[in-house]
Short mmCIF file of C-alpha atoms in Angstrom, two decimals:
data_model
loop_
_atom_site.label_atom_id
_atom_site.label_comp_id
_atom_site.label_asym_id
_atom_site.label_seq_id
_atom_site.Cartn_x
_atom_site.Cartn_y
_atom_site.Cartn_z
CA MET R 1 -109.33 97.48 68.97
CA MET R 2 -105.85 99.00 69.05
CA LEU R 3 -102.91 96.69 69.67
CA ASP R 4 -101.88 98.53 72.84
CA GLN R 5 -105.39 98.12 74.23
CA ILE R 6 -105.25 94.32 74.11
CA ARG R 7 -104.90 93.03 77.63
CA THR R 8 -102.06 90.67 78.62
CA ILE R 9 -103.04 87.70 80.79
CA THR R 10 -101.09 84.86 82.37
CA ARG R 11 -103.74 82.13 82.08
CA PHE R 12 -107.05 81.58 80.34
CA ALA R 13 -109.92 82.24 82.74
CA LEU R 14 -113.47 82.33 81.44
CA GLU R 15 -114.43 85.08 83.86
CA ASP R 16 -111.96 87.48 82.19
CA THR R 17 -114.40 87.79 79.27
CA PRO R 18 -117.82 89.27 80.09
CA PRO R 19 -120.83 87.26 78.85
CA LYS R 20 -122.08 88.09 75.33
CA THR R 21 -118.78 89.69 74.28
CA VAL R 22 -115.72 88.94 72.16
CA SER R 23 -112.32 89.85 73.63
CA GLN R 24 -108.72 89.67 72.45
CA TYR R 25 -105.79 88.89 74.72
CA TRP R 26 -102.07 88.30 74.77
CA LEU R 27 -101.48 85.17 76.84
CA LYS R 28 -97.94 85.22 78.27
CA ILE R 29 -96.30 81.82 77.83
CA ILE R 30 -92.55 82.26 78.32
CA SER R 31 -89.82 84.92 78.33
CA ASP R 32 -87.05 85.31 75.76
CA GLY R 33 -83.33 85.76 76.36
CA LEU R 34 -83.84 89.43 77.22
CA GLY R 35 -86.54 88.61 79.74
CA SER R 36 -89.24 90.02 77.47
CA PRO R 37 -92.54 88.10 77.36
CA ILE R 38 -93.41 85.81 74.47
CA SER R 39 -97.21 85.72 74.28
CA ILE R 40 -99.72 83.95 72.09
CA PRO R 41 -102.80 85.73 70.68
CA LEU R 42 -106.10 84.59 72.15
CA ILE R 43 -109.61 85.45 70.95
CA VAL R 44 -112.51 84.55 73.24
CA ALA R 45 -116.21 84.74 72.40
CA ARG R 46 -118.26 84.11 75.55
CA GLY R 47 -121.93 83.71 74.80
CA ARG R 48 -125.14 83.51 76.79
CA THR R 49 -123.90 80.35 78.50
CA ASP R 50 -120.37 79.32 79.42
CA ARG R 51 -120.24 75.82 77.97
CA PRO R 52 -119.44 74.04 75.81
CA ILE R 53 -116.00 75.51 75.16
CA LEU R 54 -114.80 74.93 71.60
CA GLY R 55 -111.09 75.49 71.03
CA LEU R 56 -109.53 76.34 67.67
CA THR R 57 -105.77 76.20 67.27
CA ALA R 58 -103.70 77.16 64.24
CA ALA R 59 -100.01 77.49 63.33
CA VAL R 60 -98.71 74.82 65.69
CA HIS R 61 -96.08 74.79 62.95
CA GLY R 62 -94.97 78.32 62.16
CA ASP R 63 -95.21 78.00 58.37
CA GLU R 64 -98.75 76.52 58.31
CA LEU R 65 -100.86 79.61 57.71
CA ASN R 66 -104.27 78.71 56.27
CA GLY R 67 -105.75 78.13 59.73
CA ILE R 68 -105.03 81.71 60.81
CA PRO R 69 -107.69 83.41 58.64
CA VAL R 70 -110.12 80.58 59.46
CA VAL R 71 -109.88 81.60 63.12
CA GLN R 72 -109.95 85.32 62.35
CA ARG R 73 -112.98 85.13 60.08
CA LEU R 74 -114.92 82.90 62.45
CA PHE R 75 -114.84 85.57 65.14
CA LYS R 76 -115.94 88.20 62.61
CA ASP R 77 -119.00 86.00 61.92
CA ILE R 78 -119.93 85.28 65.54
CA ASP R 79 -122.66 87.17 67.37
CA ALA R 80 -121.81 86.68 71.03
CA ASN R 81 -125.31 87.82 72.04
CA SER R 82 -126.84 84.71 70.51
CA LEU R 83 -123.95 82.30 71.07
CA ASN R 84 -124.47 79.36 73.39
CA GLY R 85 -121.17 78.46 75.01
CA THR R 86 -117.67 79.81 74.43
CA ILE R 87 -115.24 79.79 71.52
CA VAL R 88 -111.52 80.16 72.19
CA GLY R 89 -109.31 80.79 69.17
CA ILE R 90 -105.51 80.68 69.07
CA PRO R 91 -104.64 81.96 65.57
CA VAL R 92 -100.91 81.37 66.13
CA LEU R 93 -99.94 78.79 68.74
CA ASN R 94 -96.23 78.53 67.88
CA VAL R 95 -95.23 82.20 68.00
CA PRO R 96 -91.42 81.80 67.91
CA SER R 97 -91.63 79.67 64.75
CA PHE R 98 -94.25 81.92 63.14
CA ILE R 99 -91.99 84.95 63.54
CA ARG R 100 -89.10 83.04 61.94
CA LYS R 101 -91.35 81.62 59.18
CA ARG R 102 -90.19 78.15 60.14
CA ARG R 103 -91.95 74.85 60.89
CA ARG R 104 -90.00 73.91 64.00
CA PHE R 105 -89.63 75.61 67.35
CA ASN R 106 -86.56 77.78 67.88
CA ASP R 107 -84.60 74.89 69.43
CA GLY R 108 -85.15 72.80 66.29
CA VAL R 109 -87.91 70.61 67.78
CA ASP R 110 -91.27 69.85 66.17
CA LEU R 111 -93.73 71.17 68.76
CA ASN R 112 -96.38 68.69 67.58
CA HIS R 113 -94.15 65.76 68.55
CA ILE R 114 -93.66 66.66 72.22
CA MET R 115 -97.13 67.55 73.52
CA PRO R 116 -98.10 67.98 76.34
CA GLY R 117 -94.52 68.99 77.13
CA LYS R 118 -92.89 69.10 80.55
CA ALA R 119 -93.08 71.65 83.36
CA ASN R 120 -89.33 71.38 83.93
CA GLY R 121 -88.20 70.35 80.45
CA ASN R 122 -86.18 72.07 77.76
CA VAL R 123 -87.34 75.26 76.04
CA SER R 124 -89.78 73.62 73.61
CA GLU R 125 -91.14 71.24 76.27
CA VAL R 126 -91.82 74.13 78.68
CA TYR R 127 -93.59 76.09 75.92
CA ALA R 128 -95.75 73.09 75.00
CA TYR R 129 -96.57 72.37 78.65
CA ARG R 130 -97.68 75.92 79.34
CA VAL R 131 -99.84 76.13 76.21
CA VAL R 132 -101.65 72.93 77.19
CA ASN R 133 -102.02 73.76 80.88
CA LEU R 134 -102.76 77.48 80.64
CA VAL R 135 -105.44 77.23 77.97
CA VAL R 136 -106.00 73.97 76.03
CA LYS R 137 -106.96 71.89 79.08
CA ASN R 138 -110.05 74.11 79.50
CA PHE R 139 -111.57 73.08 76.16
CA ASP R 140 -114.47 70.68 75.75
CA TYR R 141 -113.69 70.12 72.04
CA LEU R 142 -110.66 70.93 69.90
CA LEU R 143 -110.22 71.57 66.18
CA ASP R 144 -106.49 71.78 65.38
CA LEU R 145 -105.76 73.36 61.99
CA HIS R 146 -102.65 72.42 60.02
CA THR R 147 -101.35 72.33 56.42
CA ALA R 148 -98.78 70.34 54.51
CA SER R 149 -95.12 70.98 55.30
CA LEU R 150 -92.58 72.69 53.04
CA GLY R 151 -92.12 71.02 49.67
CA ARG R 152 -95.44 69.15 49.81
CA ILE R 153 -99.08 69.75 49.00
CA ASN R 154 -102.16 68.29 50.67
CA SER R 155 -105.76 67.58 49.90
CA TYR R 156 -108.31 69.03 52.32
CA TYR R 157 -108.37 66.14 54.75
CA VAL R 158 -108.94 65.26 58.39
CA ARG R 159 -107.20 62.92 60.79
CA ALA R 160 -109.54 61.52 63.43
CA ASP R 161 -110.21 58.47 65.56
CA MET R 162 -113.17 57.11 63.62
CA ARG R 163 -113.89 54.52 66.32
CA ASP R 164 -115.02 57.34 68.61
CA GLU R 165 -118.49 58.57 67.71
CA ILE R 166 -117.85 62.18 68.73
CA THR R 167 -114.59 62.63 66.85
CA LYS R 168 -116.08 60.77 63.89
CA LYS R 169 -118.93 63.28 63.78
CA LEU R 170 -116.56 66.26 64.15
CA ALA R 171 -114.54 64.91 61.21
CA LEU R 172 -117.54 64.35 58.93
CA LEU R 173 -118.84 67.86 59.69
CA GLN R 174 -115.75 69.32 58.03
CA ASN R 175 -116.96 68.08 54.63
CA PRO R 176 -113.38 67.12 53.77
CA GLN R 177 -112.24 65.42 50.60
CA ILE R 178 -110.68 62.64 52.70
CA ILE R 179 -110.81 61.41 56.29
CA VAL R 180 -108.02 59.17 57.60
CA HIS R 181 -108.74 56.98 60.59
CA ASN R 182 -105.84 57.86 62.85
CA PRO R 183 -105.98 57.29 66.62
CA PRO R 184 -104.45 60.18 68.58
CA SER R 185 -100.70 59.69 68.51
CA ASP R 186 -98.30 60.44 71.33
CA GLY R 187 -96.73 63.85 71.14
CA THR R 188 -99.40 65.61 69.07
CA LEU R 189 -101.67 68.34 70.36
CA ARG R 190 -104.60 66.14 69.39
CA GLY R 191 -103.12 63.31 71.43
CA ALA R 192 -102.58 65.58 74.43
CA ALA R 193 -106.20 66.71 74.20
CA ASP R 194 -107.38 63.11 74.02
CA GLU R 195 -105.45 62.31 77.20
CA LEU R 196 -107.46 65.09 78.85
CA ASP R 197 -110.71 63.53 77.52
CA ILE R 198 -111.17 66.38 75.03
CA PRO R 199 -112.53 65.13 71.68
CA ALA R 200 -110.17 66.49 69.03
CA ILE R 201 -109.49 66.27 65.31
CA THR R 202 -106.70 67.52 63.06
CA LEU R 203 -107.67 69.45 59.93
CA GLU R 204 -105.13 69.59 57.11
CA VAL R 205 -106.14 72.75 55.27
CA GLY R 206 -103.97 72.85 52.17
CA ASN R 207 -100.39 73.99 51.68
CA PRO R 208 -97.72 75.84 53.71
CA ASN R 209 -96.62 79.48 53.61
CA ILE R 210 -99.66 80.66 51.65
CA PHE R 211 -103.28 81.73 52.06
CA GLN R 212 -105.62 79.65 49.86
CA LYS R 213 -109.05 81.26 49.72
CA GLY R 214 -111.02 78.20 48.71
CA LEU R 215 -109.54 75.99 51.41
CA ILE R 216 -109.90 78.71 54.03
CA ARG R 217 -113.56 78.94 53.09
CA SER R 218 -113.91 75.15 53.41
CA GLY R 219 -112.29 75.21 56.83
CA LEU R 220 -114.60 77.98 57.98
CA ILE R 221 -117.69 76.07 56.82
CA GLY R 222 -116.50 73.05 58.80
CA VAL R 223 -116.16 75.07 62.00
CA HIS R 224 -119.62 76.60 61.53
CA ASN R 225 -120.99 73.08 61.04
CA VAL R 226 -119.49 72.03 64.38
CA LEU R 227 -120.99 75.06 66.12
CA ALA R 228 -124.41 74.15 64.74
CA TYR R 229 -124.01 70.49 65.70
CA LEU R 230 -123.06 71.42 69.27
CA GLY R 231 -126.06 73.74 69.55
CA MET R 232 -123.84 76.78 69.97
CA THR R 233 -125.38 78.61 67.00
CA ASP R 234 -128.52 78.27 64.94
CA ASP R 235 -126.54 77.81 61.74
CA VAL R 236 -127.81 75.24 59.26
CA ILE R 237 -125.31 72.43 58.75
CA GLU R 238 -123.93 72.58 55.22
CA GLU R 239 -123.74 69.19 53.55
CA PRO R 240 -120.77 68.16 51.37
CA GLU R 241 -121.03 68.65 47.63
CA THR R 242 -119.24 65.35 46.99
CA PRO R 243 -118.99 62.29 49.26
CA THR R 244 -116.02 62.16 51.61
CA VAL R 245 -113.55 59.34 51.02
CA ILE R 246 -112.80 57.51 54.27
CA CYS R 247 -109.49 55.69 54.68
CA LYS R 248 -108.81 53.03 57.27
CA LYS R 249 -105.13 53.95 57.32
CA SER R 250 -102.47 55.85 55.38
CA TYR R 251 -98.72 55.94 54.95
CA TRP R 252 -95.98 57.73 53.04
CA ILE R 253 -94.02 56.08 50.24
CA TYR R 254 -90.30 56.92 50.21
CA THR R 255 -87.50 56.87 47.64
CA ASN R 256 -84.52 54.54 47.56
CA THR R 257 -82.44 56.66 45.18
CA GLY R 258 -81.51 60.32 45.11
CA GLY R 259 -82.03 62.50 42.06
CA LEU R 260 -84.72 64.66 40.51
CA LEU R 261 -88.17 63.45 41.46
CA THR R 262 -91.40 63.70 39.49
CA VAL R 263 -94.59 62.50 41.21
CA HIS R 264 -97.18 61.70 38.55
CA PRO R 265 -100.64 61.47 40.24
CA ASN R 266 -102.43 64.54 41.53
CA ILE R 267 -103.84 64.84 45.02
CA THR R 268 -107.17 63.00 45.47
CA ASP R 269 -106.37 60.77 42.47
CA LEU R 270 -107.26 57.12 42.91
CA VAL R 271 -104.40 54.78 42.05
CA LYS R 272 -104.35 51.06 41.46
CA GLU R 273 -101.72 48.60 42.60
CA GLY R 274 -98.91 48.69 40.05
CA ASP R 275 -99.67 52.18 38.68
CA LEU R 276 -96.61 54.31 37.97
CA ILE R 277 -96.51 56.99 40.68
CA ALA R 278 -93.05 58.54 40.42
CA THR R 279 -89.87 58.73 38.38
CA ILE R 280 -86.37 59.73 39.41
CA VAL R 281 -83.70 60.90 36.97
CA ASP R 282 -80.09 61.81 37.66
CA ILE R 283 -78.60 65.23 36.98
CA PHE R 284 -77.85 64.15 33.39
CA GLY R 285 -81.49 63.25 32.77
CA ASN R 286 -80.97 59.50 32.84
CA ILE R 287 -83.76 57.42 34.37
CA LYS R 288 -82.62 56.06 37.73
CA GLU R 289 -85.76 54.49 39.14
CA TYR R 290 -89.51 54.09 38.68
CA TYR R 291 -91.90 53.79 41.60
CA TYR R 292 -95.23 51.99 41.50
CA ALA R 293 -98.25 51.98 43.80
CA PRO R 294 -97.88 49.09 46.28
CA GLU R 295 -101.67 48.76 46.60
CA ASP R 296 -104.92 50.48 45.66
CA GLY R 297 -105.49 53.82 47.35
CA ILE R 298 -106.01 57.57 47.11
CA VAL R 299 -103.37 60.30 47.01
CA ILE R 300 -103.76 62.39 50.17
CA GLY R 301 -100.65 64.50 49.66
CA LYS R 302 -97.46 64.51 47.62
CA SER R 303 -94.01 66.01 47.32
CA ILE R 304 -93.60 68.81 44.80
CA GLY R 305 -89.91 69.61 45.30
CA PRO R 306 -87.88 67.87 42.58
CA VAL R 307 -84.55 67.67 44.43
CA ASN R 308 -84.68 64.39 46.29
CA GLN R 309 -82.26 62.55 48.52
CA SER R 310 -82.53 58.83 49.23
CA GLY R 311 -85.31 58.34 51.75
CA GLY R 312 -87.28 61.35 50.53
CA ARG R 313 -91.07 61.33 50.55
CA ILE R 314 -93.00 60.59 47.35
CA LEU R 315 -96.68 60.59 48.24
CA HIS R 316 -99.07 60.01 51.11
CA LEU R 317 -101.28 57.05 50.20
CA GLY R 318 -104.64 56.50 51.85
CA ILE R 319 -106.09 52.98 51.93
CA LEU R 320 -109.86 52.98 51.52
CA GLU R 321 -112.21 51.13 53.85
#
């Protein structure tokens, strides 16, 4: 399909896509300072039946790229003739940030902190509001694909409300290394979906500004597992090779002192209370501070940038059930 043949639409409407077909659209969201449209890419596979509608979103932060090929490859795999229900993929949700290769929206706001936005808000709030109301509100389920932010690396992990049986199942089907129990928080896309009674999980698929083949493959397997679980395809659910570690909570550990930071454990390492986890030296190489694990846990993610200011992040510690 040539780029100039892709139709521009102003809202997601299921009837725009004929049954048993896959279509690509530009969904107009806002206009820029020249009055030109800013549109998000939309891929819709409408099967033999209309529902359920599974939504896949990626690049809510413009530098989080691994989710993009997960969405692209899924639609290459799908046979709409045998699909039950509809899949809606948004490979890049935050287009202005994606173009600038930046995490935040072009007014400096984190789009995943202001969902579902406001109809009459500022520029980022209007963008968020229109994304939610023009397309996301139509979903029956949502898988929101993210990565670590700049200067950090992540395990392949999922954030989900594990008290809810549906989101718990969606999380386990991803075969992640780690699941963190995390009720939907205000301002996130997952939280906005939850307010609309749409079961949703957040997938953290690796690291920013890069395509990682192994993690992309893992993310794709997880989506296929969900499709099989929902009865949308006849795929066989692929079981995890190693058991998933489930955490009842998690938090970041921060520095008190600036300097050059070295974080010692690797992601997915288990640490014990009192284990040395980080060292800071000054510019002359003198030891300034040691940091120790405050309790037993697992390393979900960590900082990899050595230049650290007071209050910088060290590692993301998950506390096991």
